[in-house]
Tab-separated table of C-alpha atoms and ligand atoms in Angstrom:
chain	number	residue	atom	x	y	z
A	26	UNK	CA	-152.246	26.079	-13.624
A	27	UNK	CA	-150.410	24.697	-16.588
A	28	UNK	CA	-149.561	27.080	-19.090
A	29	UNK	CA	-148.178	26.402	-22.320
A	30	UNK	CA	-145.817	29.204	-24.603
A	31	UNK	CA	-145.024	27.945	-28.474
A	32	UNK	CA	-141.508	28.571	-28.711
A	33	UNK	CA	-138.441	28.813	-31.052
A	34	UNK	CA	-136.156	26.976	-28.643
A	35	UNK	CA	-136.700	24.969	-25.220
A	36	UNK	CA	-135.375	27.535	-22.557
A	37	UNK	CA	-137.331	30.059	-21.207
A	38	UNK	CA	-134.812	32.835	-22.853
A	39	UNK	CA	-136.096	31.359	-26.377
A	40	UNK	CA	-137.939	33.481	-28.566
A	41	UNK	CA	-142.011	32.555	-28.591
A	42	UNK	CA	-143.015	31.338	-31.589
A	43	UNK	CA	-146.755	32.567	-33.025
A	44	UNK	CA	-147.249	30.120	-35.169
A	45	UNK	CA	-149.027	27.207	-32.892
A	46	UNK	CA	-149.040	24.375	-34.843
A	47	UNK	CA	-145.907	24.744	-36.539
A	48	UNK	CA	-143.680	26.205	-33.803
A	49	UNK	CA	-140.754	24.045	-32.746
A	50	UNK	CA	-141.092	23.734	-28.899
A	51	UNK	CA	-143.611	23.782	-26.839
A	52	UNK	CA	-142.885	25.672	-22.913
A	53	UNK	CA	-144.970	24.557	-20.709
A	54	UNK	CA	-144.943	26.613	-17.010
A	55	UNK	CA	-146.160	25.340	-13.663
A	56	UNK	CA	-147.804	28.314	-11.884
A	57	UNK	CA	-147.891	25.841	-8.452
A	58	UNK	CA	-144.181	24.946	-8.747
A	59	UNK	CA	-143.028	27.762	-10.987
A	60	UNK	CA	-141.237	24.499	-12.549
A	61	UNK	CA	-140.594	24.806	-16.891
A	62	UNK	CA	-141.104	21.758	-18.616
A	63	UNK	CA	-139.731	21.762	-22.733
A	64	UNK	CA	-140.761	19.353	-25.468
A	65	UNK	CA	-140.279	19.076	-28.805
A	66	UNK	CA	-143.341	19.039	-31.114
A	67	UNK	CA	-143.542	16.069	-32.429
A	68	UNK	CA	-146.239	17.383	-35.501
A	69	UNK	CA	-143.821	20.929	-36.655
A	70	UNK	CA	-143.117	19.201	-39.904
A	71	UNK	CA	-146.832	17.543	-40.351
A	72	UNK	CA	-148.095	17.277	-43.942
A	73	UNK	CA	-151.168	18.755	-42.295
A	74	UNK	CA	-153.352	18.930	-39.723
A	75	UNK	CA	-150.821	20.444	-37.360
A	76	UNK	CA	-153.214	22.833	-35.507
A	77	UNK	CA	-155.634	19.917	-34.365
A	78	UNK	CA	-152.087	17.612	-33.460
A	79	UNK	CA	-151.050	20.165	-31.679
A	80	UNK	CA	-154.033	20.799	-29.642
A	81	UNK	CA	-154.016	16.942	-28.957
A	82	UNK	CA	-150.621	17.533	-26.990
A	83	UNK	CA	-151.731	20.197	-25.097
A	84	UNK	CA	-154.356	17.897	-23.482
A	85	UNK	CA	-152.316	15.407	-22.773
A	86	UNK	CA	-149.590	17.191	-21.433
A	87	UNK	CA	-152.966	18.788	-19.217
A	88	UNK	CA	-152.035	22.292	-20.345
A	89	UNK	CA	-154.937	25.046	-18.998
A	90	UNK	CA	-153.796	28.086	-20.512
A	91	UNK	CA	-151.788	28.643	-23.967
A	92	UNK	CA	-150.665	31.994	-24.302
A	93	UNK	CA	-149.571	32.660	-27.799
A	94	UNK	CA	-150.157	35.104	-31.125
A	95	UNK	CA	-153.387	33.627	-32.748
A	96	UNK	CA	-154.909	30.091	-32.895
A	97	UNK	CA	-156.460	28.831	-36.483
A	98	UNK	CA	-159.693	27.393	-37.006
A	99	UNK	CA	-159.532	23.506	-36.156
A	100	UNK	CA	-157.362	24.100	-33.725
A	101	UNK	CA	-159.307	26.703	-31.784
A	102	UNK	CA	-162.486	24.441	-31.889
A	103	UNK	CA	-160.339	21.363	-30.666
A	104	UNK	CA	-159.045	23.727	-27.656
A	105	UNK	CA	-161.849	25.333	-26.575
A	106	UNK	CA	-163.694	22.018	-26.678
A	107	UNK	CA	-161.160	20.838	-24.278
A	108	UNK	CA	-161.619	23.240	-22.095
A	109	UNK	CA	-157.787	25.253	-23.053
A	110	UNK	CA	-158.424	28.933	-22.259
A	111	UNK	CA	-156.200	30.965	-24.879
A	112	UNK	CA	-154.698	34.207	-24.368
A	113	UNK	CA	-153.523	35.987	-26.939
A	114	UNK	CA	-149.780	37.402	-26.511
A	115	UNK	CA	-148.158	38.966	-29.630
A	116	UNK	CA	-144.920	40.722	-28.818
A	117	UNK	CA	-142.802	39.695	-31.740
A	118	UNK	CA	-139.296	38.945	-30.391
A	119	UNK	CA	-139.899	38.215	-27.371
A	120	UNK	CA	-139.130	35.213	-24.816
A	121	UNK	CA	-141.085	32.931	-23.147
A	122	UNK	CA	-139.970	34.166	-19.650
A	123	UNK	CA	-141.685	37.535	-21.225
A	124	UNK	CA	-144.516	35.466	-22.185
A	125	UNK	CA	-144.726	34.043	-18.413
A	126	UNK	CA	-144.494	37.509	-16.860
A	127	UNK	CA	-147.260	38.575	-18.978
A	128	UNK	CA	-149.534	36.445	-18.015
A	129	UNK	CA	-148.651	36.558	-14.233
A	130	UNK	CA	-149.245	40.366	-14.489
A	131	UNK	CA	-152.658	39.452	-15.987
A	132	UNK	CA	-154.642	41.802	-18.707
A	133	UNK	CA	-153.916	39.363	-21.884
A	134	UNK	CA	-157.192	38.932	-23.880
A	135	UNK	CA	-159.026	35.803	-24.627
A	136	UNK	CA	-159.551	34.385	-28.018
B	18	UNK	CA	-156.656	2.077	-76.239
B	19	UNK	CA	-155.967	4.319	-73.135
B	20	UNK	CA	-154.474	7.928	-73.827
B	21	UNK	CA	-154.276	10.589	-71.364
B	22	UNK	CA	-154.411	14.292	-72.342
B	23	UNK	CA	-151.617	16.924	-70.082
B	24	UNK	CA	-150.384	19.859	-70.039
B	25	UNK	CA	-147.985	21.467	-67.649
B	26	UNK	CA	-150.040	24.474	-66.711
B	27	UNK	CA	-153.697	25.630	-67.665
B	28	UNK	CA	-154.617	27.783	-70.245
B	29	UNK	CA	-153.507	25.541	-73.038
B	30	UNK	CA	-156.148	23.848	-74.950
B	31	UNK	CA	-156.096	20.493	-73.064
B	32	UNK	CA	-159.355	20.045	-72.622
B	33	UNK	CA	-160.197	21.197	-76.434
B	34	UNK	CA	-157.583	18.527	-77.715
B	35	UNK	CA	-159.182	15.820	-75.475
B	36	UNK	CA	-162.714	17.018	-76.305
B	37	UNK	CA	-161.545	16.872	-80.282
B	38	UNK	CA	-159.977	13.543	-80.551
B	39	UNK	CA	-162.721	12.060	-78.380
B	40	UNK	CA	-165.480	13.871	-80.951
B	41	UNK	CA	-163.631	12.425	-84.279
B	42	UNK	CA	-162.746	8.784	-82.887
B	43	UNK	CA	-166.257	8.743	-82.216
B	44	UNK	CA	-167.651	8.964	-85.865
B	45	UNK	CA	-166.415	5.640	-86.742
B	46	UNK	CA	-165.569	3.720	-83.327
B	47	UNK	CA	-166.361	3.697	-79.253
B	48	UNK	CA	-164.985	6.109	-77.344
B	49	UNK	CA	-165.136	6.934	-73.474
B	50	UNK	CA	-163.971	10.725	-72.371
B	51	UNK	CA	-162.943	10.833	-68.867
B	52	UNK	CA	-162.793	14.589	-66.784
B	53	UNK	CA	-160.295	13.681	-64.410
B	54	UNK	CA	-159.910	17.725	-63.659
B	55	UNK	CA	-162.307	17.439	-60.903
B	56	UNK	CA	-161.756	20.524	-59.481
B	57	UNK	CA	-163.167	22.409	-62.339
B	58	UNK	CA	-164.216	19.905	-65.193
B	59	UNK	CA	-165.138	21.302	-68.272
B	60	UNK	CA	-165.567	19.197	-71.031
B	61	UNK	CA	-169.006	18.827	-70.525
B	62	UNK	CA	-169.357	22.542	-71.671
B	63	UNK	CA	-168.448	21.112	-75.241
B	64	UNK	CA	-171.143	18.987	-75.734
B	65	UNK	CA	-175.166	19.577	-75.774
B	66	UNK	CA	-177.040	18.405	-72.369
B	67	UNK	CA	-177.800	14.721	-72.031
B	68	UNK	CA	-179.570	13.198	-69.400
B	69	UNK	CA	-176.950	13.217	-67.174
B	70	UNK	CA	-176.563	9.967	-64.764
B	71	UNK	CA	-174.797	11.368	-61.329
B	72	UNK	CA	-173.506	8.638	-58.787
B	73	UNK	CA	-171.845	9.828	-55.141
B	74	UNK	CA	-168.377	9.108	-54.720
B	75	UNK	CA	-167.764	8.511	-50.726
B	76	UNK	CA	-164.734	7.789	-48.600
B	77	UNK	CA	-164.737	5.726	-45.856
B	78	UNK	CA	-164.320	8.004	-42.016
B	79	UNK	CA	-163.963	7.026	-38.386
B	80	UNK	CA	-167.489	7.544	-36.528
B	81	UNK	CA	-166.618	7.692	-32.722
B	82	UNK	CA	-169.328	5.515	-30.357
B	83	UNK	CA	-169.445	8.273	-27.393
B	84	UNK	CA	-170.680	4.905	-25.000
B	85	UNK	CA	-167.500	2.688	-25.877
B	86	UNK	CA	-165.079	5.648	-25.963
B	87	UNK	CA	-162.671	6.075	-22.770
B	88	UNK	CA	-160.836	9.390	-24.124
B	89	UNK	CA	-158.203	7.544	-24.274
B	90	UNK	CA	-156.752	9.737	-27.151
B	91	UNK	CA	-154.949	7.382	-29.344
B	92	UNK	CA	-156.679	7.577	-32.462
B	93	UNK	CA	-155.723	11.137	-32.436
B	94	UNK	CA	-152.068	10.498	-31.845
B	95	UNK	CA	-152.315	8.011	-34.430
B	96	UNK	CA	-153.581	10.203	-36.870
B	97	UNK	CA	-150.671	11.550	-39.193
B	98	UNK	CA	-153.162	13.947	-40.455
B	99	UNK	CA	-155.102	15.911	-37.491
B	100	UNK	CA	-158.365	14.078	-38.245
B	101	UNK	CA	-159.070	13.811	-35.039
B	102	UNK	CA	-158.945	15.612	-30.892
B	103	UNK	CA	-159.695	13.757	-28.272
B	104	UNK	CA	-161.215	16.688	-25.906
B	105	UNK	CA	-162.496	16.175	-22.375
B	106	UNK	CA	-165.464	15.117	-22.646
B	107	UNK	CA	-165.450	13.959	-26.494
B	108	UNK	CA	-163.532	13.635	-29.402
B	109	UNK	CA	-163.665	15.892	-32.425
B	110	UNK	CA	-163.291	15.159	-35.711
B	111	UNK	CA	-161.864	16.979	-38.827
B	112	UNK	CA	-163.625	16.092	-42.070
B	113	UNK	CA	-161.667	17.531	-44.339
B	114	UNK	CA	-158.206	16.344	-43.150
B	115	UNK	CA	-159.218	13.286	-43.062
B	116	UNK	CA	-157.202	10.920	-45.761
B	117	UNK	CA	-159.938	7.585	-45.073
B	118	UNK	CA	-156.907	4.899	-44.466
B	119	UNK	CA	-158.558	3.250	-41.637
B	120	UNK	CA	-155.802	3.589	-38.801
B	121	UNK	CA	-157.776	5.263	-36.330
B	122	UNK	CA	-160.361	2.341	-36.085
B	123	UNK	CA	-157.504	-0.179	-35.753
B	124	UNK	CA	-155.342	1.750	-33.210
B	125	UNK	CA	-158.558	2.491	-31.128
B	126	UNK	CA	-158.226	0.304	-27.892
B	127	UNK	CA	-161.973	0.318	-27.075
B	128	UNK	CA	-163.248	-0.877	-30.306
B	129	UNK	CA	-165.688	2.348	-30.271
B	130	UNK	CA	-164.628	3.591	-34.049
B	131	UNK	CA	-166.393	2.377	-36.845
B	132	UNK	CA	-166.258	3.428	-40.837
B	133	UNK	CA	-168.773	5.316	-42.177
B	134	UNK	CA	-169.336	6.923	-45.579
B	135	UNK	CA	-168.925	10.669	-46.123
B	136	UNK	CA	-169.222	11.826	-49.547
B	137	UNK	CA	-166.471	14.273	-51.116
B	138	UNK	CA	-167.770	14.155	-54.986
B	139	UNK	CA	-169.619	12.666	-57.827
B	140	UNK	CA	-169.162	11.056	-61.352
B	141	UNK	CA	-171.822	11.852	-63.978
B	142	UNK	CA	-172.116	9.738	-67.025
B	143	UNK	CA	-173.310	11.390	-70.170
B	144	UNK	CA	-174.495	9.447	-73.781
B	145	UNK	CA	-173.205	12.151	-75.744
B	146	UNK	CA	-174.062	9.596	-78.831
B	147	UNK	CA	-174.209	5.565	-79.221
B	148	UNK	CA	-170.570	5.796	-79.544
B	149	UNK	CA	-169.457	8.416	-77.144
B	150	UNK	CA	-169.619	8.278	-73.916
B	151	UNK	CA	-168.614	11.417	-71.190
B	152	UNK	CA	-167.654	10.698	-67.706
B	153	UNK	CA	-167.327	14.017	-64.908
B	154	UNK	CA	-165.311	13.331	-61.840
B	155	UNK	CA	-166.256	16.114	-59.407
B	156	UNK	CA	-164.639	16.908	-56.681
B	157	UNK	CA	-166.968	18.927	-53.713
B	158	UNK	CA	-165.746	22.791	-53.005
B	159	UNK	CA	-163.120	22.110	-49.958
B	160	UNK	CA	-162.539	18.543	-50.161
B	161	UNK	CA	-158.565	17.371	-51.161
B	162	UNK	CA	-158.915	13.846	-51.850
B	163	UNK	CA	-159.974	14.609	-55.539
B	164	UNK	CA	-156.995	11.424	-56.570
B	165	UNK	CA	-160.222	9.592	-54.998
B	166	UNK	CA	-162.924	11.188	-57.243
B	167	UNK	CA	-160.266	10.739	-60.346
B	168	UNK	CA	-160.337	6.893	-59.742
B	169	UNK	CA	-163.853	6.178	-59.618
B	170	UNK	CA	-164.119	8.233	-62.767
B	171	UNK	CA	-161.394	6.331	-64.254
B	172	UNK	CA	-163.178	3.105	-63.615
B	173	UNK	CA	-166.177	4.147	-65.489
B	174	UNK	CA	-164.680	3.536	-68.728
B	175	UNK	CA	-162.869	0.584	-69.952
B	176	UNK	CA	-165.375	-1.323	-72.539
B	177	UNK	CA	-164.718	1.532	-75.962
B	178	UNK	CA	-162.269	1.387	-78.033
B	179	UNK	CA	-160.385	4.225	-76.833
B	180	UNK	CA	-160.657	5.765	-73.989
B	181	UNK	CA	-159.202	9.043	-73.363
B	182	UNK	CA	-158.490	10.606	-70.061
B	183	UNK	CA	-158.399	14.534	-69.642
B	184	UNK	CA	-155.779	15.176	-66.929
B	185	UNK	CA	-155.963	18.224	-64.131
B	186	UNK	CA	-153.501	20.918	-65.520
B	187	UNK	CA	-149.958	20.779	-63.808
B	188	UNK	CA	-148.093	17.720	-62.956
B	189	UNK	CA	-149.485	17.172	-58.790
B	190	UNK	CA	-150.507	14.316	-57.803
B	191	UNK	CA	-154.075	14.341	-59.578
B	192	UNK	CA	-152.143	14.638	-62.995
B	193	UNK	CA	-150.461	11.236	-61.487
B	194	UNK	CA	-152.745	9.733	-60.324
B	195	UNK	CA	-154.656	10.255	-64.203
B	196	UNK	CA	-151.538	8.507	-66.000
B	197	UNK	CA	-151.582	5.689	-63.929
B	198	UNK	CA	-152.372	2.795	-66.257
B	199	UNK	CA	-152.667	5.001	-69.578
B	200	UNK	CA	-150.569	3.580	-72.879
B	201	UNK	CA	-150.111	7.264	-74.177
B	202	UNK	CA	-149.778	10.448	-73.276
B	203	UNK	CA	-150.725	13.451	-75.405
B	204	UNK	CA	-148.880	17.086	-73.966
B	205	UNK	CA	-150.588	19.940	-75.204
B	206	UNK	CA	-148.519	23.214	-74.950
B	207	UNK	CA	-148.220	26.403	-76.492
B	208	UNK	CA	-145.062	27.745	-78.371
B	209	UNK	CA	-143.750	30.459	-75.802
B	210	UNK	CA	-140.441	30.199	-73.612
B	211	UNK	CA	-143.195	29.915	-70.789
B	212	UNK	CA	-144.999	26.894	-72.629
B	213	UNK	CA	-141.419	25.033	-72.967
B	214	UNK	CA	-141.281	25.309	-68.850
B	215	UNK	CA	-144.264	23.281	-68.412
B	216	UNK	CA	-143.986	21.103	-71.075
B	217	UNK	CA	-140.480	19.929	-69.815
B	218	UNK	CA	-141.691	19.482	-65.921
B	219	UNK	CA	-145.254	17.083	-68.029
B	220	UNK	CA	-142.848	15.305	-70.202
B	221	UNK	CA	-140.837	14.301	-66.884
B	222	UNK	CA	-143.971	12.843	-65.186
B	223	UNK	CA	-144.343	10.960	-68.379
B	224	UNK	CA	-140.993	9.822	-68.474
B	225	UNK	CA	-141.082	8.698	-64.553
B	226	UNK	CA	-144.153	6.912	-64.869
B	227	UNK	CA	-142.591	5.390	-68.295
B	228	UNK	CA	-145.825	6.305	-70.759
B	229	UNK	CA	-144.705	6.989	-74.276
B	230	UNK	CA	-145.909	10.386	-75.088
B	231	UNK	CA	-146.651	13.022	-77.849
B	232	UNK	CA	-146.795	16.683	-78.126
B	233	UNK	CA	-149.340	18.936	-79.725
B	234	UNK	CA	-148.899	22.365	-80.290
B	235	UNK	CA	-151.756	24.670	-79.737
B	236	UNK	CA	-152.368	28.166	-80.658
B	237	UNK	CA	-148.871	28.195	-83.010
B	238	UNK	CA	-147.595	31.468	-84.369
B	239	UNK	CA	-145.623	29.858	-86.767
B	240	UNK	CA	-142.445	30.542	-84.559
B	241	UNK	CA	-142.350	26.963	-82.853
B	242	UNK	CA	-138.587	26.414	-83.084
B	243	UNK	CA	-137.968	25.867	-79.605
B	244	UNK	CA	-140.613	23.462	-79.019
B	245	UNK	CA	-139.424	21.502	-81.894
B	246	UNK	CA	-136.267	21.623	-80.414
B	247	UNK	CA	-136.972	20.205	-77.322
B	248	UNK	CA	-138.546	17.984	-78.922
B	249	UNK	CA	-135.915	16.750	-81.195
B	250	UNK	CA	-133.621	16.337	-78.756
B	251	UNK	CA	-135.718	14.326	-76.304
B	252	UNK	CA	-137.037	12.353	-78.827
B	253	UNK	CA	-140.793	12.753	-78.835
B	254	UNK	CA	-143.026	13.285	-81.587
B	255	UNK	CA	-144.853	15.856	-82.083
B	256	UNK	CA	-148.475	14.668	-83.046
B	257	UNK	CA	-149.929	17.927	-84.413
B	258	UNK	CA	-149.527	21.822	-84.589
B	259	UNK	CA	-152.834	23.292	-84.517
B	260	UNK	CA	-152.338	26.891	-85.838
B	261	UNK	CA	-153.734	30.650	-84.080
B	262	UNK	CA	-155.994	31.398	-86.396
B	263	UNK	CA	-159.146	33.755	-85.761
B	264	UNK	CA	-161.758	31.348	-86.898
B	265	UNK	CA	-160.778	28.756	-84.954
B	266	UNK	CA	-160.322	30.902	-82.311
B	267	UNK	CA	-164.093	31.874	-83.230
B	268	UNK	CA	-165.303	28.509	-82.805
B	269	UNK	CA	-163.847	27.751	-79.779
B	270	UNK	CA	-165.063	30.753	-78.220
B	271	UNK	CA	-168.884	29.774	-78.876
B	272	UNK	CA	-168.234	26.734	-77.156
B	273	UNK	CA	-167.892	24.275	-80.320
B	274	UNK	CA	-165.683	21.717	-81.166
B	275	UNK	CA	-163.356	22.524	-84.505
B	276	UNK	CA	-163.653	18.786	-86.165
B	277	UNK	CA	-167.610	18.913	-85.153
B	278	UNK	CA	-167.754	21.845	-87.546
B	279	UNK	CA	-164.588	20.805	-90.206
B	280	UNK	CA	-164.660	17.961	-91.554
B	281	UNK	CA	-160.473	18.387	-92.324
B	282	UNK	CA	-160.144	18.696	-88.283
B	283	UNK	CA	-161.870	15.777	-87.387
B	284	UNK	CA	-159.518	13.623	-90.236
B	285	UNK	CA	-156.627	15.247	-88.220
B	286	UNK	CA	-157.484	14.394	-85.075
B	287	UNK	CA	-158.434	11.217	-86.080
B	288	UNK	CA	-154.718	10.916	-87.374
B	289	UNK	CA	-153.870	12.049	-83.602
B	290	UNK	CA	-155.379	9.268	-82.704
B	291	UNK	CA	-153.980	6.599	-85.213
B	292	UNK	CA	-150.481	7.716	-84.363
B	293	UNK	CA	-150.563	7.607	-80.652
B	294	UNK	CA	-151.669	3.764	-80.958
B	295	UNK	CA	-148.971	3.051	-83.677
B	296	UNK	CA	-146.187	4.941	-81.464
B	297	UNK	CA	-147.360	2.635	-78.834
B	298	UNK	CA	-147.179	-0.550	-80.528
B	299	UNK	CA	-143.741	0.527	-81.358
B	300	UNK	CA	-142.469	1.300	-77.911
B	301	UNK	CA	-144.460	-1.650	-76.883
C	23	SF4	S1	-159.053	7.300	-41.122
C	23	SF4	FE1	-156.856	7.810	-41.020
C	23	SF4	S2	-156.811	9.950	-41.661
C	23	SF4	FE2	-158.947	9.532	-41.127
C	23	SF4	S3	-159.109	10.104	-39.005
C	23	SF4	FE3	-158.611	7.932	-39.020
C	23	SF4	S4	-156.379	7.885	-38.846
C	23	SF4	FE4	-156.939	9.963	-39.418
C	24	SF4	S1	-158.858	5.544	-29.423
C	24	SF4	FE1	-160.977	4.887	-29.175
C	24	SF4	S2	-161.351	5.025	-27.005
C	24	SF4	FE2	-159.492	6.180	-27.372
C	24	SF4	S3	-160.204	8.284	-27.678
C	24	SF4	FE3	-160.113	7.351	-29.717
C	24	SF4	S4	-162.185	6.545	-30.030
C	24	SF4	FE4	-162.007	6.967	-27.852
């Protein structure tokens, strides 16, 4: 499993970020490996359409699961149509290695 | 003779300036009036019903052919805008964020996009009288490419002898898009501290577009100093000061036009009209 966490920063001791298309970095945690993988994303300062752009790098960075706050409208419909499960983890403040944990220990809800 | 009607903010009497000066240039010469607020046009609401003549304005969008495409995801990454997903087993698109400029289909590896229309508005053409001619961009609830709507509408008009374009209030890029081309442009504002803002950030489009412009005041108190000010020391004209006064309020209010019902109004605006042209030829 592939797991993606928006974040403020690329290390896992970065705060998450719950705003999905506009967050900074983008975590992404190999359950198989338990190897972290950071990138930048490239659409944070889009004139629009950031939700949908963003969606578009999950799939082809093969994400499975994004944990994160809330996913908008496009977005959701672009995620869920390829096949993205999204659980939703709001703990403001936060890190990602929080993030991670949580969704190891299970119990997160799906959007 | 192309004038465009502005106002920093809404609220001002734009459209019942542009709906004016069209109604009295229109005794005695042909005139097109052009709604380029096509998010809520109004200056239809000024005249009596015509048999209105509505045409579809469409953009061009990608339309995906699900045999030819391999997934491949480029379009999407192409896309600036987030038109577009390329999901597992198809790829989604976004209407609305969608800003038609034809990238996709080029970037597409497979050959499998191909334009198709989708339409975001209409223009309406209205014979208010031999002379006078109305043209309504509209721009559909949702849609943002209303600079798209604004054109067609533009391009309606051309043949009169003035035509006179009623600009979206605020100075976005609709309000640009309007003053592209135009020889004048008419500023309506009101004489409050709050009216000078907005007249200042208008008369700055005007001035980076380079259009000559004039100012009328609308609703005046009498207590106008600091419009005339500004206006001194910038150097524009001001064109008319159309007073607060309860019956024209009165008129207005039932949805009439002051020089349709005063003959003195409809000399004055005419005037508007004579001294945007002859401020033009100067400048030009
Ligand atoms: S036409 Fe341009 S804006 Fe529209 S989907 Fe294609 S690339 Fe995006
Ligand atoms: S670029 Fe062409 S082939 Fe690739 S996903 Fe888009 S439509 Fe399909």
């Amino acid at each position: 499993m592939r797991i993606c966490i928006p974040s403020k920063g690329p290390e896992p001791g970065d705060i998450v970020d719950e705003r999905f298309g506009r967050a900074p970095y983008y975590l992404i945690h190999d359950t198989e490996t338990g190897k972290n993988e950071s990138y930048k994303n490239p659409a944070a300062e889009g004139m629009g359409g950031v939700g949908p752009r963003a969606a578009q790098f999950l799939l082809d960075h093969d994400v499975n699961v994004l944990v994160t706050a809330r996913v908008g409208g496009n977005a959701l419909g672009a995620l869920k149509a390829g096949g993205i499960t999204i659980l939703l983890y709001d703990a403001a403040g936060s890190t990602v290695m929080d993030a991670i944990n949580a969704y190891t220990t299970g119990g997160l809800r799906e959007q | 003779m192309n004038i465009a009607v502005a106002s920093g903010k809404g609220g001002t009497g734009k459209s019942m300036v542009a709906a004016n000066l069209a109604f009295s240039l229109s005794v005695a010469e042909s005139v097109a009036l052009v709604d380029c607020d096509v998010e809520e046009p109004n200056l239809h609401l000024f005249f009596p019903e015509d048999q209105p003549e509505v045409s579809p304005v469409s953009i061009l969008v990608p339309d995906v052919d699900p045999d030819r495409c391999t997934l491949c995801g480029e379009c999407a990454r192409f896309c600036a805008f987030g038109a577009l997903v390329a999901a597992r087993d198809r790829v989604l698109f976004f209407p609305l964020h969608c800003h038609s400029c034809g990238g996709c289909m080029v970037a597409c590896p497979a050959g499998a996009i191909r334009e198709t229309l989708r339409q975001i508005g209409t223009v309406t053409e209205r014979s208010i009288s031999p002379n006078l001619l109305l043209v309504t961009g509209t721009l559909n609830e949702g849609e943002v490419l209303g600079v798209k709507v604004i054109r067609e509408a533009k391009g309606r008009a051309g043949a009169e002898r003035w035509v006179i374009f009623d600009a979206s209030p605020g100075t976005s890029c609709p309000v640009v898009e309007t003053l592209e081309g135009v020889d004048f442009c008419i500023l309506v504002t009101e004489s409050t501290p709050f009216g000078l803002h907005d007249l200042a950030l208008a008369y700055d489009v005007t001035l980076q577009k380079g259009i000559p412009s004039g100012v009328v005041v609308n609703r005046s108190d009498g207590k106008d100093e600091v419009v005339h000010r500004f206006c001194n020391e910038n150097n524009i004209p001001v064109l008319a000061v159309i007073p607060f006064e309860r019956k024209i309020a009165e008129i207005q209010g039932s949805g009439d036009l002051i020089a349709r019902r005063d003959p003195a109004w409809k000399d004055r605006f005419c005037a508007i009209g004579r001294a945007c042209r002859s401020l033009m030829e100067e400048g030009a």
